[in-house]
PDB file of C-alpha atoms in Angstrom:
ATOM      1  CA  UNK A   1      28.462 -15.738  13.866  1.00  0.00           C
ATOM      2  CA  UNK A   2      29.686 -12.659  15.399  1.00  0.00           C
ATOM      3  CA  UNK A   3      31.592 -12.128  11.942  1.00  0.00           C
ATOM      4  CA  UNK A   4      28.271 -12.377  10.453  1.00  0.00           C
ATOM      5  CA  UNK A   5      26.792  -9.595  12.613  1.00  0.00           C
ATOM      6  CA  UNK A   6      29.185  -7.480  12.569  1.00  0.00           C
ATOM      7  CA  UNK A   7      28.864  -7.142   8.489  1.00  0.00           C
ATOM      8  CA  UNK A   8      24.796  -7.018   8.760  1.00  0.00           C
ATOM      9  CA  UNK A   9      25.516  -3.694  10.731  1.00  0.00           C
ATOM     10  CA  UNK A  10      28.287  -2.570   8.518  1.00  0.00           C
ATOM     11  CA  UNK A  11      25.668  -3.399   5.774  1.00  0.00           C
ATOM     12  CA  UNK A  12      22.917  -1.610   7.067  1.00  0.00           C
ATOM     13  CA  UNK A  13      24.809   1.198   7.967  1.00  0.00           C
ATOM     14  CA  UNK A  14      26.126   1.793   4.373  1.00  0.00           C
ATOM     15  CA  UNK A  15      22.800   1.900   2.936  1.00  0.00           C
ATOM     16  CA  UNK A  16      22.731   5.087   4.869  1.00  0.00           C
ATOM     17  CA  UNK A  17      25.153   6.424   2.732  1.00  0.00           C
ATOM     18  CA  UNK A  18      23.351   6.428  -0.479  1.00  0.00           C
ATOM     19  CA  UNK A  19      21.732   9.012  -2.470  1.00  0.00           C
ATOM     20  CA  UNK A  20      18.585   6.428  -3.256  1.00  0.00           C
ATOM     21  CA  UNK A  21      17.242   3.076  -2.651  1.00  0.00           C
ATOM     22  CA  UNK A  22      18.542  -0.160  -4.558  1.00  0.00           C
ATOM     23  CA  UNK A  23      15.896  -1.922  -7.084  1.00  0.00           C
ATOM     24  CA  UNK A  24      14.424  -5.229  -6.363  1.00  0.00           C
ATOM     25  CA  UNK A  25      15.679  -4.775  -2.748  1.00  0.00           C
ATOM     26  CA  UNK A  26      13.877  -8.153  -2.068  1.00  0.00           C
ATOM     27  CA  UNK A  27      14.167 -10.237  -4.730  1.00  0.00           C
ATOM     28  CA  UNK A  28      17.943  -9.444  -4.373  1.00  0.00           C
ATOM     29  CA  UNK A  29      17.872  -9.894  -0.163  1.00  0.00           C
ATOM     30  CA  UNK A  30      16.757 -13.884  -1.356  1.00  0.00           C
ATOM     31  CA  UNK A  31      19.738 -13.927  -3.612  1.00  0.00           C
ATOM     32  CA  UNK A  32      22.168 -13.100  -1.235  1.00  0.00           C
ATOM     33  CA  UNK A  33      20.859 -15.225   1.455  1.00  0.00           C
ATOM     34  CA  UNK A  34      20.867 -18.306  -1.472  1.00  0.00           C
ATOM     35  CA  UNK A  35      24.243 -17.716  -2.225  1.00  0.00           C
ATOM     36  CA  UNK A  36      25.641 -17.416   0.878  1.00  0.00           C
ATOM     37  CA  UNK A  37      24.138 -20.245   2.212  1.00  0.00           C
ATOM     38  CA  UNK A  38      25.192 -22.224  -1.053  1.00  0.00           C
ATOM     39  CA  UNK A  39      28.750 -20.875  -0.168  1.00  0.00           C
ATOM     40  CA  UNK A  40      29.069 -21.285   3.349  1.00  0.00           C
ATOM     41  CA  UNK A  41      27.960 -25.586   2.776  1.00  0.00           C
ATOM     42  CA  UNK A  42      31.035 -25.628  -0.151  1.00  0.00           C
ATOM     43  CA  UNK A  43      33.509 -24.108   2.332  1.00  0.00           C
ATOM     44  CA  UNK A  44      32.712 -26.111   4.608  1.00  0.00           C
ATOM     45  CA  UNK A  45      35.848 -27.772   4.881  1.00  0.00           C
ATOM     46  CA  UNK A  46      38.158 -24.690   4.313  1.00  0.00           C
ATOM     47  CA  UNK A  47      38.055 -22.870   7.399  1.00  0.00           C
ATOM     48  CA  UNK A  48      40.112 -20.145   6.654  1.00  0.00           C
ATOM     49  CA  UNK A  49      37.509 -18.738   4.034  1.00  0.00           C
ATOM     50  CA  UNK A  50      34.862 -18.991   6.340  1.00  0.00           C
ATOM     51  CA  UNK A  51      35.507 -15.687   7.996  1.00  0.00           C
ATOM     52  CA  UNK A  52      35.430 -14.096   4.715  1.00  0.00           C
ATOM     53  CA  UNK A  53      32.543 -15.591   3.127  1.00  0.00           C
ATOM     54  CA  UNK A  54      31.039 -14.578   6.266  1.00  0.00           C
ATOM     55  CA  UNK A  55      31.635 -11.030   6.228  1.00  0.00           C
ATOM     56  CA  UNK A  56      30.689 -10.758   2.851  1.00  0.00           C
ATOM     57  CA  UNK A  57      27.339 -12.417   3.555  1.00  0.00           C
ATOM     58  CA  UNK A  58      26.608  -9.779   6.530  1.00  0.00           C
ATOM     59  CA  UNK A  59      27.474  -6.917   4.470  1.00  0.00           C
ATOM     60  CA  UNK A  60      25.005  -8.222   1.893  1.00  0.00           C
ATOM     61  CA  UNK A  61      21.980  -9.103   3.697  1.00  0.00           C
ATOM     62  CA  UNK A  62      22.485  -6.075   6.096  1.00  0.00           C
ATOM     63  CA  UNK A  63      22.447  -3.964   3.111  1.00  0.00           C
ATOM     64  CA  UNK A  64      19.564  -5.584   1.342  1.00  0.00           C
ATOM     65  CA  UNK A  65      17.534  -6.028   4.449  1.00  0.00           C
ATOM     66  CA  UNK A  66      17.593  -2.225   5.422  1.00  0.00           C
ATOM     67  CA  UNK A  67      16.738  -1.580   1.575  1.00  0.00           C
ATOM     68  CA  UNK A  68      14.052  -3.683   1.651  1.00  0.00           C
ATOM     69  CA  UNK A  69      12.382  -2.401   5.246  1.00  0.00           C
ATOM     70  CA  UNK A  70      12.876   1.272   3.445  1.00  0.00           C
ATOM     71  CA  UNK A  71      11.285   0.307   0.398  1.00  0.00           C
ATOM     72  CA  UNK A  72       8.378  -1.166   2.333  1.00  0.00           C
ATOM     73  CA  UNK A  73       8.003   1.971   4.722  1.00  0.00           C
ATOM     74  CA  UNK A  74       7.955   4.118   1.450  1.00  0.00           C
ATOM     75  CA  UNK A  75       5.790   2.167  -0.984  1.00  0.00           C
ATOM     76  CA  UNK A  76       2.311   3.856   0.403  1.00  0.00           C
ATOM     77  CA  UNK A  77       2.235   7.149  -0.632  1.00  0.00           C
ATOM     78  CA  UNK A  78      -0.285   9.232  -2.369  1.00  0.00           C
ATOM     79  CA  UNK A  79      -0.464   9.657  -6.045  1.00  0.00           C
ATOM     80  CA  UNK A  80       0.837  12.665  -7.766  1.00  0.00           C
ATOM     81  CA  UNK A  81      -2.575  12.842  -9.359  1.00  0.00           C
ATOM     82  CA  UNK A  82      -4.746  13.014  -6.068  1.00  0.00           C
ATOM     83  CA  UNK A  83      -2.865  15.872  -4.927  1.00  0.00           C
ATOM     84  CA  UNK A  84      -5.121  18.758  -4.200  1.00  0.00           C
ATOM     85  CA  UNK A  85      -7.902  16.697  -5.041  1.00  0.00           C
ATOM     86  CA  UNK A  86     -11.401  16.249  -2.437  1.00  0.00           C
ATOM     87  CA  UNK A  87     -11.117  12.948  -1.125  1.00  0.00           C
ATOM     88  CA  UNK A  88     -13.735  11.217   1.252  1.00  0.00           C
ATOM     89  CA  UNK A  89     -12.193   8.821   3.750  1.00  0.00           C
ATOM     90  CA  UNK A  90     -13.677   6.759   6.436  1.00  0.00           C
ATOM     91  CA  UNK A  91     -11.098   6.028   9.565  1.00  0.00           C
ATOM     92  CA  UNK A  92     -10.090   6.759  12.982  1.00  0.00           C
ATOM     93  CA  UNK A  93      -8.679   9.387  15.402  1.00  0.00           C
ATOM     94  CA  UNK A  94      -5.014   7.594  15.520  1.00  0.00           C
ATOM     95  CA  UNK A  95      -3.229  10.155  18.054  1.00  0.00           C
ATOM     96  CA  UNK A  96      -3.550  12.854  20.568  1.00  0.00           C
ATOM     97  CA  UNK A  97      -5.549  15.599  19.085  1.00  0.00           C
ATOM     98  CA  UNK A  98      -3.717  19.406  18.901  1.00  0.00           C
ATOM     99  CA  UNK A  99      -5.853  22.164  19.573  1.00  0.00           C
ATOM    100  CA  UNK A 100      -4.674  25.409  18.498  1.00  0.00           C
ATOM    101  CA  UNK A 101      -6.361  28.987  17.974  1.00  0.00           C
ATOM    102  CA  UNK A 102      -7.028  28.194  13.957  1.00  0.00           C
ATOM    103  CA  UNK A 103      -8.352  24.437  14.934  1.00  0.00           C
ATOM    104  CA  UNK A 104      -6.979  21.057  15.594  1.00  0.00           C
ATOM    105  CA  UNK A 105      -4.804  18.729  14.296  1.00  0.00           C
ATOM    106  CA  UNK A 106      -4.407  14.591  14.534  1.00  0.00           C
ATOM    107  CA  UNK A 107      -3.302  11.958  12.554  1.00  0.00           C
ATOM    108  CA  UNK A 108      -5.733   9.481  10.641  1.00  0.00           C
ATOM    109  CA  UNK A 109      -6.004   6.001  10.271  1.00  0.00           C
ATOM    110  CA  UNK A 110      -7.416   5.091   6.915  1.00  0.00           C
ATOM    111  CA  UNK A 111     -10.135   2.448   6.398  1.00  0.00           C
ATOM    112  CA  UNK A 112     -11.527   3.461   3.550  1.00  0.00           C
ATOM    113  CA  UNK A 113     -11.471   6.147   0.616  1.00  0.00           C
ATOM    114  CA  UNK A 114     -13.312   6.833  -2.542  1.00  0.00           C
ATOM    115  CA  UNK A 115     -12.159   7.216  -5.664  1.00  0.00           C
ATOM    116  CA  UNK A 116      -8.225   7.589  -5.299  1.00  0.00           C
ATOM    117  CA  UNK A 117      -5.176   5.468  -3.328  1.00  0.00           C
ATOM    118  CA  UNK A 118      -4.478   6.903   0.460  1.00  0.00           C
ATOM    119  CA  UNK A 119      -1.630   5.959   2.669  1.00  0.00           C
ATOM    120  CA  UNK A 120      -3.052   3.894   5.843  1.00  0.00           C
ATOM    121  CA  UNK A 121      -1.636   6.536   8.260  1.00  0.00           C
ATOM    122  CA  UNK A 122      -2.544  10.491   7.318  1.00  0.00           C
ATOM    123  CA  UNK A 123      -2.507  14.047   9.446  1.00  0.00           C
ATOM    124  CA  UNK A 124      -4.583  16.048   9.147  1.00  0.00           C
ATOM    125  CA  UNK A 125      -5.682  19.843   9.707  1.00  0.00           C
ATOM    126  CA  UNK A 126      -9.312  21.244  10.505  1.00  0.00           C
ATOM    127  CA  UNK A 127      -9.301  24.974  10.585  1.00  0.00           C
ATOM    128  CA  UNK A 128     -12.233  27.059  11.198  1.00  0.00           C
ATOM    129  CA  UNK A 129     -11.997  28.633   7.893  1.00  0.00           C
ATOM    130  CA  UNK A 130     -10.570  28.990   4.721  1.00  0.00           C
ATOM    131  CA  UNK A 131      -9.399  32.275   2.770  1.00  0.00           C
ATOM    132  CA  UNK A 132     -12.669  33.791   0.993  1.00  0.00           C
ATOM    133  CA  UNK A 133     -14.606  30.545   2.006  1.00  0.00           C
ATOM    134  CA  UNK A 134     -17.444  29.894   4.282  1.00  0.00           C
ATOM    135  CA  UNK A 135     -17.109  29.323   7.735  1.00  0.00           C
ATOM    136  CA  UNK A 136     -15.871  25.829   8.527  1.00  0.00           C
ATOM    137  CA  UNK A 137     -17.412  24.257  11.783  1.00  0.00           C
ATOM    138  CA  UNK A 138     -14.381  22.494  13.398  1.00  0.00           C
ATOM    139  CA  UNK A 139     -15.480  18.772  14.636  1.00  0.00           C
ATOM    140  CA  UNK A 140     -14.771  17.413  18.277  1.00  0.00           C
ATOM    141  CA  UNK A 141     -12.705  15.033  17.449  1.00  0.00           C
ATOM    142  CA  UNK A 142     -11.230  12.549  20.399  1.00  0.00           C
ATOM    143  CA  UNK A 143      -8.837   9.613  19.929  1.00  0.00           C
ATOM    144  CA  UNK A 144     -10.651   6.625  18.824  1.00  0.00           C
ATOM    145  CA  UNK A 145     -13.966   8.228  16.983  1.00  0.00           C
ATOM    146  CA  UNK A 146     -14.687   7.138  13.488  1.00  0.00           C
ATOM    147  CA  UNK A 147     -15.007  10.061  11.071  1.00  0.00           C
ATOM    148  CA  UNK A 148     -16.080  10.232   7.285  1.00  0.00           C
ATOM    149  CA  UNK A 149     -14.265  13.351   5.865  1.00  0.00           C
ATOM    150  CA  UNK A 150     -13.433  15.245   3.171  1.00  0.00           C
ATOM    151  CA  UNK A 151      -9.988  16.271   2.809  1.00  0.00           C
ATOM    152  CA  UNK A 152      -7.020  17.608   0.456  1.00  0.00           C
ATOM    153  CA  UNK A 153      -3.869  15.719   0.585  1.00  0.00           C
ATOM    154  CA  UNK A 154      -0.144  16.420  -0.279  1.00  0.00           C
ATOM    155  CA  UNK A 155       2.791  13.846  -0.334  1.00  0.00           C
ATOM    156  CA  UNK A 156       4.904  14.593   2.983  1.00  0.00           C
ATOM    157  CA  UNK A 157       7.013  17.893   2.294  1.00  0.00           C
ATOM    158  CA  UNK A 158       9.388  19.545   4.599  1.00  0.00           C
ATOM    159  CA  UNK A 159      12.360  21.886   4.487  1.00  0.00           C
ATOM    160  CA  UNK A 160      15.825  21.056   4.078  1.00  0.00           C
ATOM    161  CA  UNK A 161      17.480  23.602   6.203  1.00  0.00           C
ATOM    162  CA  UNK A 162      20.917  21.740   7.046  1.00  0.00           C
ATOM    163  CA  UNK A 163      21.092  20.980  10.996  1.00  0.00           C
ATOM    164  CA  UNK A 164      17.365  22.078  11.262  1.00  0.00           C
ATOM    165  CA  UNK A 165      14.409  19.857  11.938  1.00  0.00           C
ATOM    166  CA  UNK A 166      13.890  17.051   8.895  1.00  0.00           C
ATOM    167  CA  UNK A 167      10.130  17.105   9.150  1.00  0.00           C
ATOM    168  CA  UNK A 168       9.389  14.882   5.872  1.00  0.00           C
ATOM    169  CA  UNK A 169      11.987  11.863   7.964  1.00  0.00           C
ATOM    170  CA  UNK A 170       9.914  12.938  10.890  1.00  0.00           C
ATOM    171  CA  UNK A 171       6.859  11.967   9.401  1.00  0.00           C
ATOM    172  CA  UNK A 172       8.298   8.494   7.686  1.00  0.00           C
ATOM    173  CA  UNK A 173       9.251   7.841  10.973  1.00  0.00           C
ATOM    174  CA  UNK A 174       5.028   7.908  12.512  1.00  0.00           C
ATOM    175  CA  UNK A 175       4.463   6.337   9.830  1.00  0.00           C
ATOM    176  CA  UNK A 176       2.383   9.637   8.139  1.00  0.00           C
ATOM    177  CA  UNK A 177       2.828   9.240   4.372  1.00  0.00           C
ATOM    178  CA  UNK A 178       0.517  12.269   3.225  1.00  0.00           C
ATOM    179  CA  UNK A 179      -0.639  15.211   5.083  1.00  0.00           C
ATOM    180  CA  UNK A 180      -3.597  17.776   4.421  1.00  0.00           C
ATOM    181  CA  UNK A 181      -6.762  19.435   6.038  1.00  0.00           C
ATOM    182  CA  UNK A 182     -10.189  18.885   6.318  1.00  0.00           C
ATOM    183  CA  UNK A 183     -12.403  20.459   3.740  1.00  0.00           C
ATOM    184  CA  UNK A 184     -15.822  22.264   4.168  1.00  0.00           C
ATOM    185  CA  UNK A 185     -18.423  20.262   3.701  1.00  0.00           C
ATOM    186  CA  UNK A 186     -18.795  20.946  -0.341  1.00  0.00           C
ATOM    187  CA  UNK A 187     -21.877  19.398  -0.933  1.00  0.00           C
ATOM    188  CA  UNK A 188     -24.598  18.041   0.984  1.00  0.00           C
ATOM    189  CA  UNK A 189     -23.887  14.345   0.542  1.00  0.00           C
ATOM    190  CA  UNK A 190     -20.059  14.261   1.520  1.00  0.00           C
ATOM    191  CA  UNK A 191     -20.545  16.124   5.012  1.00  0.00           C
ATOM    192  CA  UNK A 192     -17.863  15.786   7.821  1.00  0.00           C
ATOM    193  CA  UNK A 193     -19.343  13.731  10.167  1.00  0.00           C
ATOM    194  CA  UNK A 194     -19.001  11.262  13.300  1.00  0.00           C
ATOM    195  CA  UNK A 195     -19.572   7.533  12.853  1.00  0.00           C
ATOM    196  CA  UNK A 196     -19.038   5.543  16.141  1.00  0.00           C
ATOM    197  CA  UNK A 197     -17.576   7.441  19.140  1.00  0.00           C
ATOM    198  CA  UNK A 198     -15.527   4.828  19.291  1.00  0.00           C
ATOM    199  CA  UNK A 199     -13.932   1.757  17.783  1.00  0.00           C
ATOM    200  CA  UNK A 200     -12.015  -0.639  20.071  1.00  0.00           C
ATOM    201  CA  UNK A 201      -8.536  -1.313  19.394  1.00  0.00           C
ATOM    202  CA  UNK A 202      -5.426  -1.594  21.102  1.00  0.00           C
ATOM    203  CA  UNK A 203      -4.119   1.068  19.927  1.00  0.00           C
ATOM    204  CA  UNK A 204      -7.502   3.322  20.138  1.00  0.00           C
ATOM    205  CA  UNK A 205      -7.237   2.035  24.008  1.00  0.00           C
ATOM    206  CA  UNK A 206      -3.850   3.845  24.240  1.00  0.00           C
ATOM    207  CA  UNK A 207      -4.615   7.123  23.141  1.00  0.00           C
ATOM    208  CA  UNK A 208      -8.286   7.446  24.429  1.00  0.00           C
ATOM    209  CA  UNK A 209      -6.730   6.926  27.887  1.00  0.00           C
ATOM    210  CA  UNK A 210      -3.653   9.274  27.367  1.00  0.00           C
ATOM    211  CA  UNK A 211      -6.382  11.965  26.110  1.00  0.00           C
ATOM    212  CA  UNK A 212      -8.418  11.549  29.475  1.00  0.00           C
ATOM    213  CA  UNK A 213      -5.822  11.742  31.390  1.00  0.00           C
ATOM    214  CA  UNK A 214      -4.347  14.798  29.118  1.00  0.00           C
ATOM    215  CA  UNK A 215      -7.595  16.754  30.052  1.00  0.00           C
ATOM    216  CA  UNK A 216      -8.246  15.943  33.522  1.00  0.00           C
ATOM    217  CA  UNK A 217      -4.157  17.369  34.227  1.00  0.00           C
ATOM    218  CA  UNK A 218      -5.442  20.507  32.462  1.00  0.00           C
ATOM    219  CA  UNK A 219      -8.975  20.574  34.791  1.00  0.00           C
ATOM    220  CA  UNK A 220      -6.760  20.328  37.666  1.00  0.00           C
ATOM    221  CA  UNK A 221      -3.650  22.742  37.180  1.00  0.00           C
ATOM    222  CA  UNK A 222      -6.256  25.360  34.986  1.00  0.00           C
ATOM    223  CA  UNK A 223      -4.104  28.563  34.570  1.00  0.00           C
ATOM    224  CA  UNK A 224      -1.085  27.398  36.164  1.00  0.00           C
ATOM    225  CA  UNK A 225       2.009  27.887  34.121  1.00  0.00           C
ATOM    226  CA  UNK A 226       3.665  24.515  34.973  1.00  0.00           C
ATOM    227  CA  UNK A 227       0.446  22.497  33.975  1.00  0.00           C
ATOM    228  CA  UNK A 228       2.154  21.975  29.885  1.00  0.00           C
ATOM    229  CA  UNK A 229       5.241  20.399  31.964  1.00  0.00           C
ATOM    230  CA  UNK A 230       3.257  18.488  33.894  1.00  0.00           C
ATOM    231  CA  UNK A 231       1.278  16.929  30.987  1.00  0.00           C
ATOM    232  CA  UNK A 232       4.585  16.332  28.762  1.00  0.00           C
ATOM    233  CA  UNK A 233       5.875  14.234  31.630  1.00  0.00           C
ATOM    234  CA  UNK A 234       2.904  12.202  32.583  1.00  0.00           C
ATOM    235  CA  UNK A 235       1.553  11.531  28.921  1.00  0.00           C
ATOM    236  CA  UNK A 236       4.448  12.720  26.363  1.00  0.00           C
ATOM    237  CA  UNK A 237       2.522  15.565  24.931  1.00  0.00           C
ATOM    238  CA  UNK A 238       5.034  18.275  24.471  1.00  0.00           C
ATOM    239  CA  UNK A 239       2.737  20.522  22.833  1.00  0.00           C
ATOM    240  CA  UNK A 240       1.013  21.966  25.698  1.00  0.00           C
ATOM    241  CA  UNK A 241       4.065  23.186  26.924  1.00  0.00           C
ATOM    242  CA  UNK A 242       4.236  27.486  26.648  1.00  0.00           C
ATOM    243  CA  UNK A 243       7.324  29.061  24.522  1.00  0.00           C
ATOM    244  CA  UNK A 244       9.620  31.957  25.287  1.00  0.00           C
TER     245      UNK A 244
END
């Protein structure tokens, strides 16, 4: 057994190594495990192979098994067609919104959207304007609200800076498989707009609670330098916290 663990991690840490994903990760994973079950009952009686057989086994499944959780974390993404295109989606306020001077920004559960494919998990931007366009009214938006928006969405794109900050593996790593902003309301039967201030959920639970708490820290400690530190600590938000 321990023989057989040890080459699951060797296994999972080679996939590491390669440039791109194996094929058929899963239909080969069920291979592997066939045959090495189908080996392991004709060696029974030869002990001295079992070791092997054993090791080989590990490696295989290890490798296959991380293949096949990658594949599966990968597989909903946006298509290359919707890409710059208006969407309308129906969801939730999955996370901690980020104000900033421009607007805010949060991630998105998906329920629903109309007319084109969108990851489950999104995050989003609403800015209070656009270039040479009109004036965009930035929503209140608060942790478990339903929203029906318009938005623009891009496959997950970061830079590649060696040693710097991998924000595309950043974003595979919430979960986020396509990011964007919210668009002004461009025409009068797609407008931005609340559905249910709020939808129960575990999850929902979670970060309605950490956003209370988030803003009655900030009532408290208003103007005091420390008051960023103080939220990072109590609720993880880092973002609060002032640079230089």
């Amino acid at each position: 057994m321990r023989t057989l663990i040890l080459g699951f991690a060797a296994g999972a840490s080679w996939l590491q190594t390669q440039a791109s994903l194996p094929p058929h990760a899963a239909m080969l994973l069920w291979v592997i495990a066939a045959a090495s079950l189908l080996m392991a009952l004709l060696l029974r009686r030869h002990a001295r192979w079992r070791c092997v057989v054993a090791l080989a086994a590990g490696v295989g499944l290890g490798f296959y098994w991380a293949a096949w959780l990658a594949l599966a974390a990968m597989a909903p993404q946006l298509a290359l067609a919707d890409e710059g295109q208006d969407i309308v989606v129906t969801g939730t306020i999955a996370s901690l919104p980020y104000r900033f001077e421009q607007g805010v920004r949060f991630n998105f559960a998906v329920e629903k959207a109309v007319g084109a494919k969108v990851p489950p998990l999104i995050a989003l931007s609403w800015y209070a304007g656009f270039r040479d366009e009109v004036t965009n009214e930035v929503g209140d938006v608060q942790p478990g609200e339903r929203w029906r928006l318009t938005v623009r969405l891009q496959r997950p794109h970061g830079n590649a800076n060696p040693m710097g900050f991998d924000y595309e593996a950043w974003l595979l790593e919430q979960g986020v498989r396509a990011t964007g902003y919210v668009r002004p309301q461009p025409r009068a039967d797609t407008p931005n707009v609340r559905l249910a201030a709020f939808v129960p959920g575990f999850g929902n639970v979670v970060e309605a609670s950490r956003a209370a708490l988030r803003a009655r820290i900030l009532r408290s400690l208003e103007d005091r330098q420390y008051a960023g530190v103080i939220v990072a600590l109590v609720v993880g938000d880092q973002r609060a916290i002032p640079h230089g």
